[in-house]
Coordinates of C-alpha atoms in Angstrom, one line a residue:
Chain A
E4 CA -56.4 3.7 7.8
P5 CA -55.3 0.3 6.4
E6 CA -57.9 -2.4 6.7
V7 CA -58.2 -6.2 6.6
T8 CA -60.8 -7.1 4.1
Q9 CA -62.9 -10.3 4.3
T10 CA -65.2 -11.8 1.8
P11 CA -68.0 -12.8 1.7
S12 CA -69.6 -11.1 4.7
H13 CA -72.1 -14.0 5.0
Q14 CA -72.0 -17.5 3.6
V15 CA -74.6 -20.1 3.9
T16 CA -73.6 -23.7 3.0
Q17 CA -75.0 -27.2 3.3
M18 CA -73.4 -29.6 5.7
G19 CA -70.7 -31.6 4.0
Q20 CA -69.9 -28.9 1.5
E21 CA -66.5 -27.2 1.1
V22 CA -66.2 -23.5 1.8
I23 CA -63.4 -21.0 1.3
L24 CA -63.3 -17.8 3.3
R25 CA -61.1 -15.1 1.8
C26 CA -59.1 -12.3 3.4
V27 CA -56.8 -9.6 2.1
P28 CA -54.4 -8.7 5.0
I29 CA -52.7 -5.3 5.3
S30 CA -50.1 -5.1 2.6
N31 CA -46.9 -4.8 4.7
H32 CA -47.9 -7.2 7.4
L33 CA -46.1 -10.5 7.7
Y34 CA -48.2 -12.5 10.1
F35 CA -51.7 -13.8 9.4
Y36 CA -54.3 -15.4 11.6
W37 CA -57.7 -16.9 11.6
Y38 CA -60.0 -16.7 14.7
R39 CA -63.6 -17.7 15.1
Q40 CA -66.4 -16.6 17.3
I41 CA -69.4 -18.8 17.9
L42 CA -72.4 -16.6 18.5
G43 CA -72.3 -14.9 21.9
Q44 CA -69.1 -16.7 22.9
K45 CA -65.5 -15.7 23.1
V46 CA -63.0 -15.3 20.2
E47 CA -61.0 -18.5 19.7
F48 CA -57.6 -18.9 18.0
L49 CA -57.5 -21.2 15.0
V50 CA -54.2 -20.8 13.2
S51 CA -51.3 -18.5 12.6
F52 CA -49.3 -18.3 9.3
Y53 CA -45.9 -16.8 8.6
N54 CA -43.4 -17.1 5.8
N55 CA -45.8 -19.3 3.8
E56 CA -46.3 -21.9 6.5
I57 CA -48.4 -22.5 9.6
S58 CA -46.6 -21.4 12.7
E59 CA -49.2 -22.5 15.2
K60 CA -52.6 -24.1 15.2
S61 CA -55.2 -24.9 17.8
E62 CA -57.0 -28.1 18.6
I63 CA -60.0 -26.8 16.6
F64 CA -57.8 -26.6 13.5
D65 CA -58.1 -30.3 12.5
D66 CA -57.6 -32.0 9.1
Q67 CA -60.8 -30.4 7.8
F68 CA -59.2 -27.0 7.9
S69 CA -56.4 -25.6 5.7
V70 CA -55.0 -22.2 5.0
E71 CA -53.2 -20.8 2.0
R72 CA -51.7 -17.6 0.7
P73 CA -52.1 -18.3 -3.0
D74 CA -50.9 -15.1 -4.6
G75 CA -49.1 -13.0 -2.1
S76 CA -52.1 -10.8 -1.2
N77 CA -55.0 -13.1 -0.4
F78 CA -55.1 -15.4 2.6
T79 CA -57.7 -18.1 2.6
L80 CA -59.3 -20.5 5.1
K81 CA -60.8 -23.7 3.6
I82 CA -63.1 -26.0 5.4
R83 CA -63.3 -29.2 3.4
S84 CA -66.5 -30.8 4.7
T85 CA -68.5 -28.4 6.9
K86 CA -70.4 -29.5 10.0
L87 CA -73.2 -27.8 11.8
E88 CA -70.8 -26.8 14.6
D89 CA -68.6 -24.9 12.2
S90 CA -71.3 -22.2 12.1
A91 CA -69.6 -19.1 13.5
M92 CA -68.1 -15.8 12.7
Y93 CA -64.6 -16.2 11.2
F94 CA -62.2 -13.4 11.6
C95 CA -59.0 -12.9 9.7
A96 CA -56.3 -10.8 11.3
S97 CA -52.8 -9.6 10.3
S98 CA -49.9 -8.2 12.3
G99 CA -46.5 -6.7 11.6
T100 CA -45.0 -8.5 14.7
T101 CA -45.5 -11.7 16.6
L102 CA -46.6 -9.9 19.8
G103 CA -50.2 -9.3 18.9
Y104 CA -49.6 -5.6 19.2
G105 CA -50.8 -4.1 15.9
Y106 CA -53.2 -7.0 15.3
T107 CA -55.8 -5.8 12.9
F108 CA -59.0 -7.8 12.5
G109 CA -61.3 -7.9 9.5
S110 CA -65.0 -7.5 9.9
G111 CA -65.5 -11.2 9.7
T112 CA -67.4 -13.8 7.6
R113 CA -70.6 -15.2 9.2
L114 CA -70.7 -18.9 8.2
T115 CA -74.0 -20.6 8.6
V116 CA -74.0 -24.4 8.0
V117 CA -77.5 -25.9 7.4
Chain B
Q16 CA -53.8 -22.7 32.4
Q17 CA -54.4 -21.1 29.0
Q18 CA -57.7 -19.6 30.1
V19 CA -58.4 -15.9 30.7
K20 CA -61.4 -15.4 33.0
Q21 CA -63.4 -12.2 32.5
S22 CA -66.2 -10.6 34.5
P23 CA -68.8 -9.4 34.5
Q24 CA -70.6 -10.9 31.6
S25 CA -72.6 -7.7 31.1
L26 CA -72.5 -4.2 32.6
I27 CA -74.8 -1.2 32.6
V28 CA -73.3 2.2 33.6
Q29 CA -74.8 5.6 33.6
K30 CA -73.3 8.2 31.3
G31 CA -70.4 9.9 33.0
G32 CA -69.8 7.0 35.3
I33 CA -66.8 4.6 35.6
S34 CA -67.0 1.2 33.8
I35 CA -64.8 -1.5 35.3
I36 CA -64.1 -4.9 33.8
N37 CA -61.9 -7.5 35.4
C38 CA -59.8 -10.3 34.1
A39 CA -57.7 -13.0 35.7
Y40 CA -55.2 -15.4 34.3
E41 CA -53.2 -18.4 35.6
N42 CA -50.3 -18.8 33.2
T43 CA -47.4 -16.6 34.5
A44 CA -45.7 -17.0 31.2
F45 CA -48.1 -14.5 29.6
D46 CA -46.4 -11.2 29.1
Y47 CA -48.8 -9.2 26.9
F48 CA -52.3 -8.2 27.9
P49 CA -54.4 -6.3 25.4
W50 CA -58.0 -5.2 25.6
Y51 CA -60.2 -5.3 22.5
Q52 CA -63.4 -3.4 21.7
Q53 CA -66.0 -5.0 19.4
F54 CA -69.1 -3.3 17.9
P55 CA -71.9 -5.4 16.4
G56 CA -71.0 -6.7 13.0
K57 CA -67.3 -5.7 13.3
G58 CA -64.1 -7.4 14.2
P59 CA -62.4 -6.8 17.5
A60 CA -60.3 -3.6 17.6
L61 CA -57.3 -3.1 19.8
L62 CA -58.1 -0.6 22.5
I63 CA -55.1 -0.6 24.8
A64 CA -52.4 -3.1 26.0
I65 CA -50.0 -3.5 28.8
R66 CA -46.9 -5.6 29.7
P67 CA -46.4 -7.0 33.2
D68 CA -43.4 -4.7 34.0
V69 CA -45.8 -1.8 34.6
S70 CA -48.8 -1.6 37.0
E71 CA -50.9 0.9 35.1
K72 CA -51.3 2.3 31.6
K73 CA -53.6 5.2 30.7
E74 CA -54.7 6.3 27.2
G75 CA -57.3 9.0 27.3
R76 CA -60.3 7.8 29.2
F77 CA -59.1 4.2 29.2
T78 CA -56.8 2.8 31.9
I79 CA -55.5 -0.7 32.5
S80 CA -54.5 -1.6 36.0
F81 CA -52.3 -4.7 36.3
N82 CA -51.6 -6.7 39.5
K83 CA -48.9 -9.2 38.7
S84 CA -48.9 -10.9 42.1
A85 CA -52.6 -11.5 42.0
K86 CA -52.5 -12.4 38.3
Q87 CA -55.3 -9.9 37.6
F88 CA -55.8 -6.9 35.3
S89 CA -58.7 -4.6 34.8
L90 CA -60.0 -2.0 32.3
H91 CA -61.4 1.3 33.7
I92 CA -63.4 3.6 31.4
M93 CA -63.7 7.0 32.9
D94 CA -66.5 9.4 32.0
S95 CA -68.3 6.6 30.1
Q96 CA -70.2 7.7 27.0
P97 CA -73.0 6.1 25.0
G98 CA -70.5 5.6 22.2
D99 CA -68.5 3.3 24.5
S100 CA -71.4 0.7 24.4
A101 CA -69.8 -2.4 22.9
T102 CA -68.4 -5.8 23.9
Y103 CA -65.0 -5.7 25.5
F104 CA -62.6 -8.6 25.5
C105 CA -59.5 -8.9 27.6
A106 CA -56.7 -11.2 26.2
A107 CA -53.3 -12.5 27.0
G108 CA -50.4 -13.6 24.9
Y109 CA -46.7 -14.5 24.8
S110 CA -43.9 -12.4 23.4
S111 CA -42.4 -15.4 21.8
A112 CA -45.6 -16.7 20.2
S113 CA -48.2 -15.3 17.9
K114 CA -51.6 -16.2 19.3
I115 CA -53.6 -14.4 21.9
I116 CA -56.1 -16.0 24.3
F117 CA -59.3 -14.1 24.6
G118 CA -61.6 -13.7 27.7
S119 CA -65.3 -14.4 27.3
G120 CA -66.2 -10.8 26.8
T121 CA -68.3 -8.1 28.6
R122 CA -71.2 -6.5 27.0
L123 CA -71.2 -2.9 28.2
S124 CA -74.2 -0.6 27.9
I125 CA -73.9 3.1 28.8
R126 CA -77.3 4.7 29.6
P127 CA -77.7 8.3 28.5

């Protein structure tokens, strides 16, 4: 069964440092997403990406965040200057439609900011 | 108005029993209601989904009941098994947009 692959599985970074979280979506999917889950809390939408541009973003997704699809297969989330409150599980997802049906999530990257 | 409220926060059910998780929403523009199952260390996985033009959808032991007038929907797991122990999230979305809004999650434990 096709999978969404995320790397690394766990990243520890110092406050103020830049981090890049990487994702390889399912190959024939067209819509890409990042969500995050702070420990023990609900899954929160960050951003959606289609046709090489952001289609929607949440209030959480401020100027410190950016997304990119640099080579047609990878999909990255960059946090420019990490804060303690950025510590969370970050999930990448991809979909063949806009309806959420067929959303496939990766296993996530646990980001710890110290 | 974007919120999806989920209860209970945690649930313990005996093996073979029925697990019931409830969700409520406010925004009547939502027209897609999925349930996700999440095991520790894994991402959420789509379990079952419903649209508001039907009142019930069943897939195996999993059933969604949908009450449009009350703006509520629920997940029923029949003959609950230890392997069903996981965190369950309800969610809601729009057919014209891409994001989905998650509920706060229910940690389900099935006792053998």
